[in-house]
Coordinates of C-alpha atoms in Angstrom, one line a residue:
Chain A
X10 CA 5.5 -65.7 -39.7
X11 CA 7.8 -63.2 -39.7
X12 CA 10.4 -64.2 -43.3
X13 CA 13.9 -63.8 -42.5
X14 CA 15.6 -63.2 -46.5
X15 CA 18.2 -65.1 -47.3
X16 CA 20.5 -62.2 -47.2
X17 CA 20.2 -61.0 -43.9
X18 CA 20.8 -65.4 -43.3
X19 CA 23.4 -65.1 -44.9
X20 CA 25.6 -61.7 -43.7
X21 CA 24.5 -62.4 -40.5
X22 CA 26.1 -65.7 -40.7
X23 CA 28.9 -64.0 -42.4
X24 CA 29.5 -62.0 -39.2
X25 CA 29.5 -64.9 -37.1
X26 CA 32.3 -66.6 -38.7
X27 CA 33.7 -62.7 -38.8
X28 CA 33.4 -62.7 -35.4
X29 CA 35.0 -66.0 -34.1
X30 CA 38.2 -65.8 -35.4
X31 CA 40.0 -65.3 -31.1
X32 CA 42.5 -63.5 -29.9
X33 CA 45.1 -66.2 -29.1
X34 CA 45.0 -66.3 -25.8
X35 CA 49.0 -67.1 -24.0
X36 CA 51.3 -69.9 -23.2
X37 CA 54.2 -69.7 -21.1
X38 CA 56.4 -70.1 -24.3
X39 CA 54.8 -67.3 -25.4
X40 CA 56.8 -64.2 -27.0
X41 CA 56.7 -61.0 -24.3
X42 CA 56.2 -57.2 -26.2
X43 CA 58.9 -54.8 -27.0
X44 CA 61.1 -52.9 -24.4
X45 CA 58.8 -53.9 -22.3
X46 CA 58.4 -58.0 -22.2
X47 CA 55.3 -57.6 -20.9
X48 CA 53.0 -61.2 -22.2
X49 CA 49.7 -62.3 -22.7
X50 CA 48.1 -63.2 -19.4
X51 CA 46.7 -66.4 -18.9
X52 CA 42.4 -65.8 -18.3
X53 CA 42.2 -62.8 -19.5
X54 CA 39.1 -62.4 -21.5
X55 CA 37.5 -63.2 -18.1
X56 CA 37.9 -60.9 -16.5
X57 CA 35.5 -58.6 -15.2
X58 CA 34.7 -55.1 -17.6
X59 CA 35.8 -51.6 -16.8
X60 CA 34.5 -50.1 -19.8
X61 CA 33.5 -50.5 -23.3
X62 CA 34.4 -47.1 -26.2
X63 CA 34.4 -46.8 -29.6
X64 CA 36.5 -45.1 -32.8
X65 CA 35.7 -43.6 -35.4
X66 CA 38.4 -42.3 -37.7
X67 CA 40.9 -45.0 -39.1
X68 CA 40.6 -47.4 -36.6
X69 CA 36.7 -48.2 -36.9
X70 CA 36.7 -50.3 -34.0
X71 CA 34.8 -51.0 -30.8
X72 CA 36.5 -51.9 -27.9
X73 CA 36.1 -53.5 -24.4
X74 CA 39.2 -52.8 -21.4
X75 CA 38.8 -55.6 -18.4
X76 CA 41.0 -55.6 -15.5
X77 CA 42.3 -58.5 -13.4
X78 CA 41.0 -58.4 -9.2
X79 CA 43.6 -56.1 -8.4
X80 CA 42.7 -53.0 -11.3
X81 CA 38.7 -54.0 -10.3
X82 CA 39.0 -53.0 -6.7
X83 CA 41.1 -49.9 -7.4
X84 CA 38.9 -48.6 -10.4
X85 CA 36.2 -49.2 -7.7
X86 CA 37.9 -47.3 -4.5
X87 CA 39.2 -44.9 -6.7
X88 CA 42.9 -45.9 -5.5
X89 CA 45.3 -44.0 -7.6
X90 CA 47.9 -44.1 -8.4
X91 CA 47.0 -48.3 -9.6
X92 CA 48.6 -50.8 -7.1
X93 CA 51.4 -52.9 -8.1
X94 CA 50.1 -55.9 -10.1
X95 CA 47.8 -54.0 -11.8
X96 CA 46.7 -55.3 -15.5
X97 CA 44.3 -53.5 -18.1
X98 CA 43.8 -55.4 -21.0
X99 CA 41.7 -53.8 -24.2
X100 CA 40.0 -56.1 -26.8
X101 CA 39.5 -54.3 -29.8
X102 CA 37.3 -55.1 -33.2
X103 CA 36.4 -53.9 -35.9
X104 CA 32.9 -52.5 -35.4
X105 CA 30.3 -53.5 -38.5
X106 CA 27.1 -52.9 -39.2
X107 CA 25.0 -55.7 -38.0
X108 CA 22.0 -56.7 -40.7
X109 CA 20.2 -59.0 -38.2
X110 CA 19.9 -56.5 -35.6
X111 CA 19.1 -53.6 -38.6
X112 CA 16.1 -56.4 -40.0
X113 CA 14.6 -56.2 -36.4
X114 CA 15.3 -52.2 -35.6
X115 CA 13.4 -51.6 -39.2
X116 CA 16.3 -49.0 -39.6
X117 CA 20.1 -48.9 -40.8
X118 CA 21.7 -48.0 -37.4
X119 CA 23.0 -51.3 -35.1
X120 CA 27.0 -52.1 -34.8
X121 CA 28.5 -55.5 -33.6
X122 CA 31.8 -56.6 -32.9
X123 CA 33.4 -58.3 -36.1
X124 CA 37.3 -59.3 -35.9
X125 CA 39.5 -59.1 -33.6
X126 CA 42.2 -56.1 -34.3
X127 CA 45.1 -56.7 -31.2
X128 CA 44.9 -56.8 -27.7
X129 CA 47.0 -54.6 -25.8
X130 CA 47.4 -54.6 -22.0
X131 CA 49.0 -52.5 -19.2
X132 CA 50.9 -53.7 -16.4
X133 CA 51.9 -52.1 -13.0
X134 CA 55.1 -52.4 -11.5
X135 CA 56.8 -50.2 -10.2
X136 CA 60.1 -50.4 -9.8
X137 CA 60.8 -52.6 -12.9
X138 CA 58.4 -49.7 -14.9
X139 CA 60.4 -46.5 -13.4
X140 CA 60.9 -45.1 -16.4
X141 CA 57.3 -45.1 -17.9
X142 CA 55.4 -43.6 -15.1
X143 CA 55.3 -47.7 -13.7
X144 CA 53.4 -49.3 -16.5
X145 CA 54.7 -51.9 -18.6
X146 CA 53.2 -51.8 -21.9
X147 CA 51.9 -55.2 -24.8
X148 CA 50.3 -54.6 -27.9
X149 CA 49.2 -58.4 -29.6
X150 CA 48.0 -58.8 -33.1
X151 CA 47.0 -62.8 -33.8
X152 CA 48.5 -63.5 -30.1
X153 CA 52.3 -61.6 -31.7
X154 CA 53.8 -58.9 -30.7
X155 CA 53.3 -55.9 -32.9
X156 CA 57.3 -54.1 -32.8
X157 CA 59.4 -51.8 -31.1
X158 CA 59.1 -48.4 -33.1
X159 CA 55.0 -49.1 -32.1
X160 CA 55.8 -50.0 -28.8
X161 CA 58.3 -46.5 -27.9
X162 CA 54.5 -44.8 -28.7
X163 CA 52.8 -46.6 -25.9
X164 CA 54.1 -44.3 -22.5
X165 CA 54.3 -41.3 -25.4
X166 CA 50.9 -41.9 -26.0
X167 CA 49.2 -42.2 -22.6
X168 CA 51.2 -39.0 -21.1
X169 CA 48.5 -36.7 -21.4
X170 CA 46.6 -39.7 -18.4
X171 CA 49.2 -38.2 -15.5
X172 CA 46.6 -37.2 -14.0
X173 CA 44.7 -40.4 -13.3
X174 CA 48.4 -42.4 -13.3
X175 CA 48.7 -42.4 -17.9
X176 CA 45.0 -44.4 -17.7
X177 CA 42.8 -42.5 -19.9
X178 CA 39.6 -45.8 -19.1
X179 CA 37.3 -44.9 -16.2
X180 CA 35.3 -47.7 -14.4
X181 CA 31.5 -47.5 -15.7
X182 CA 29.4 -48.2 -13.2
Chain B
X21 CA 56.0 -30.6 -20.6
X22 CA 52.7 -30.1 -22.8
X23 CA 50.3 -29.2 -21.3
X24 CA 46.4 -29.5 -21.6
X25 CA 44.1 -26.7 -22.1
X26 CA 41.3 -26.4 -19.4
X27 CA 38.3 -27.2 -21.7
X28 CA 39.9 -30.4 -22.6
X29 CA 40.2 -30.8 -18.1
X30 CA 36.5 -28.8 -17.9
X31 CA 35.1 -31.7 -20.8
X32 CA 36.8 -34.6 -18.7
X33 CA 35.5 -33.7 -15.6
X34 CA 32.4 -33.9 -16.7
X35 CA 32.8 -37.0 -18.9
X36 CA 33.8 -38.8 -15.4
X37 CA 30.6 -36.8 -13.6
X38 CA 28.0 -38.2 -15.7
X39 CA 30.0 -41.5 -16.5
X40 CA 29.7 -42.4 -13.0
X41 CA 26.0 -42.6 -12.8
X42 CA 25.9 -46.0 -11.5
X43 CA 23.4 -48.5 -12.3
X44 CA 21.3 -49.5 -9.0
X45 CA 22.1 -52.8 -7.5
X46 CA 19.2 -55.0 -6.5
X47 CA 18.3 -56.0 -3.4
X48 CA 15.5 -58.4 -2.0
X49 CA 12.5 -56.2 -1.4
X50 CA 13.1 -54.7 -4.8
X51 CA 10.2 -54.5 -7.7
X52 CA 10.6 -56.9 -10.2
X53 CA 9.6 -57.0 -13.7
X54 CA 5.9 -57.1 -14.9
X55 CA 4.5 -60.0 -17.2
X56 CA 7.1 -61.7 -16.3
X57 CA 8.7 -60.5 -12.2
X58 CA 12.7 -60.9 -13.0
X59 CA 14.2 -58.8 -10.1
X60 CA 18.2 -57.3 -11.0
X61 CA 20.4 -60.3 -9.9
X62 CA 23.0 -59.2 -7.4
X63 CA 26.5 -59.1 -8.2
X64 CA 25.6 -58.9 -12.0
X65 CA 28.0 -56.6 -13.1
X66 CA 30.4 -58.2 -12.3
X67 CA 29.4 -61.4 -14.7
X68 CA 31.9 -61.7 -17.5
X69 CA 31.8 -59.8 -20.8
X70 CA 30.2 -62.0 -23.4
X71 CA 29.9 -59.1 -26.1
X72 CA 29.5 -55.4 -26.8
X73 CA 27.5 -53.4 -29.3
X74 CA 26.7 -49.9 -30.7
X75 CA 23.8 -48.9 -32.1
X76 CA 23.2 -45.6 -34.1
X77 CA 20.0 -43.2 -34.5
X78 CA 17.6 -42.8 -31.7
X79 CA 19.1 -44.8 -29.3
X80 CA 23.0 -43.5 -29.9
X81 CA 24.0 -45.7 -27.4
X82 CA 27.2 -48.2 -26.4
X83 CA 26.8 -51.5 -24.6
X84 CA 27.8 -54.1 -23.4
X85 CA 25.9 -58.1 -22.6
X86 CA 27.5 -60.1 -19.8
X87 CA 26.4 -63.0 -18.8
X88 CA 26.5 -65.3 -15.5
X89 CA 28.9 -68.7 -15.2
X90 CA 25.8 -71.0 -16.7
X91 CA 25.7 -68.5 -19.8
X92 CA 29.1 -68.0 -20.2
X93 CA 29.6 -72.4 -20.7
X94 CA 26.6 -71.6 -23.1
X95 CA 28.1 -68.8 -25.0
X96 CA 31.5 -71.0 -25.3
X97 CA 30.6 -74.1 -25.4
X98 CA 28.0 -73.0 -28.6
X99 CA 25.0 -74.6 -26.4
X100 CA 21.6 -74.3 -27.8
X101 CA 18.8 -74.1 -26.2
X102 CA 20.7 -71.8 -23.2
X103 CA 20.2 -74.1 -20.2
X104 CA 17.8 -73.2 -17.1
X105 CA 20.0 -70.6 -15.2
X106 CA 21.0 -69.0 -17.9
X107 CA 20.6 -65.7 -17.1
X108 CA 22.2 -62.2 -19.8
X109 CA 22.8 -58.4 -19.2
X110 CA 22.9 -56.1 -21.2
X111 CA 23.9 -52.9 -19.9
X112 CA 23.8 -49.3 -21.8
X113 CA 25.5 -45.9 -21.8
X114 CA 24.8 -43.1 -24.1
X115 CA 27.2 -42.7 -26.3
X116 CA 29.6 -39.7 -25.8
X117 CA 32.8 -37.6 -27.1
X118 CA 35.8 -37.6 -25.2
X119 CA 37.5 -34.4 -25.5
X120 CA 39.9 -36.0 -23.6
X121 CA 41.0 -39.1 -26.0
X122 CA 40.3 -36.8 -29.1
X123 CA 43.2 -34.3 -27.2
X124 CA 45.2 -37.6 -27.8
X125 CA 44.2 -38.8 -31.3
X126 CA 44.5 -35.1 -32.5
X127 CA 41.0 -35.6 -34.4
X128 CA 37.4 -36.2 -33.4
X129 CA 36.9 -39.9 -33.6
X130 CA 36.4 -41.1 -29.9
X131 CA 33.3 -42.1 -28.0
X132 CA 33.3 -43.1 -24.6
X133 CA 30.7 -44.0 -22.4
X134 CA 28.1 -41.0 -20.8
X135 CA 24.9 -42.1 -18.2
X136 CA 23.3 -45.4 -18.4
X137 CA 20.4 -45.3 -20.6
X138 CA 18.9 -48.7 -19.4
X139 CA 19.8 -52.3 -18.1
X140 CA 17.9 -55.5 -19.3
X141 CA 17.9 -58.9 -18.4
X142 CA 16.9 -62.6 -19.5
X143 CA 16.4 -65.1 -17.1
X144 CA 15.2 -68.9 -18.5
X145 CA 13.2 -70.7 -17.1
X146 CA 11.6 -73.0 -19.5
X147 CA 8.5 -73.9 -17.7
X148 CA 7.9 -70.8 -15.9
X149 CA 8.5 -69.2 -19.1
X150 CA 7.2 -71.8 -21.5
X151 CA 4.8 -68.8 -23.4
X152 CA 7.8 -66.8 -23.8
X153 CA 10.6 -69.1 -25.7
X154 CA 11.4 -70.3 -22.2
X155 CA 13.4 -66.3 -20.7
X156 CA 11.8 -63.7 -18.5
X157 CA 12.2 -60.6 -20.1
X158 CA 13.0 -57.2 -17.9
X159 CA 13.8 -53.7 -18.5
X160 CA 15.4 -51.3 -15.6
X161 CA 15.6 -47.6 -15.7
X162 CA 17.2 -46.0 -12.6
X163 CA 17.0 -49.2 -10.9
X164 CA 13.4 -49.0 -11.1
X165 CA 11.0 -51.7 -13.4
X166 CA 9.9 -50.3 -16.8
X167 CA 6.0 -50.4 -17.3
X168 CA 3.6 -53.5 -18.7
X169 CA 3.7 -51.8 -22.1
X170 CA 7.4 -51.9 -22.6
X171 CA 7.9 -55.2 -21.3
X172 CA 4.5 -56.6 -24.1
X173 CA 6.9 -56.6 -26.8
X174 CA 10.6 -57.9 -25.9
X175 CA 9.1 -61.0 -26.7
X176 CA 8.0 -60.0 -30.5
X177 CA 11.2 -58.5 -30.7
X178 CA 13.5 -60.7 -29.9
X179 CA 11.4 -63.5 -31.8
X180 CA 12.9 -63.0 -35.2
X181 CA 16.1 -64.1 -33.1
X182 CA 14.7 -67.5 -33.0
X183 CA 17.0 -70.0 -34.9
X184 CA 20.0 -67.9 -32.1
X185 CA 17.1 -69.1 -28.8
X186 CA 16.4 -65.8 -28.9
X187 CA 19.3 -63.8 -27.9
X188 CA 21.0 -61.7 -30.4
X189 CA 24.1 -61.8 -29.3
X190 CA 26.8 -64.6 -29.7
X191 CA 30.2 -64.8 -28.2
X192 CA 32.8 -62.6 -28.7
X193 CA 36.4 -64.7 -28.3

């Protein structure tokens, strides 16, 4: 029988504990984001996957983009602009090596999700958010909205994606 | 108005084309995997996200694990072993730099999904697959099952995860 060394077990356990820190679910009394007033939508974690990505550098994260039903239909059909009612969620976790997986692959190569970093939402309402391309923005850390200074950077950052209705993510079939 | 250089546009377009090569959807006449006879389940692409990971080295991919309803309930509840009827899907795409995103971040750091590589499934049937921990395995490339030699490696590779019912992936809340 193949023995797994104790340190692999300890590292795997630590990774599991770290990975289990959840994104906090939203509720009716929760605070909305500065400027836009966007709250964490109920059930977002169960939405369908749009695509995934990896940010190296200072962010050092693995990220997944999920979409509600309106979003998913638009992504699949290639509809632009996204219709009102579209909500896109961006989840992100620290990118951490997996000792358990590396032991199986026999080399240092495998990275899995560690602690959640922050949670972002794009909400389409072309009237309410006309000044920002029709989108309301929100970023939450540990279930609380980040500050107004951060939220002032959202739309300027997304402006280069204007040709795709300010959305960077495309659908991965 | 901020100008986006032509090369960024071309690179972004190329990335979109590459990213649109789909995983082929399954159908009733499709071939099942060698040894296990597992076929591509209908609708798998719309299942919920379990977790994501990044494999460096020779694989150089970004991967997402999705689960059917039985799987998701077990992952959330921490149920072991996974119940019969659990199906877990592992999608993977080449890990490619995103020129469009790097232009926004102002540095080389952003990696997105390129072409799909292969598609894997774990199907739980504790009677039918008793000889392999209760799991049937399948790997498909471009919609076709990979060969028998490949499928002989599935269970031995998964055996180190025996304490988690042979499943490497954990749920990322």
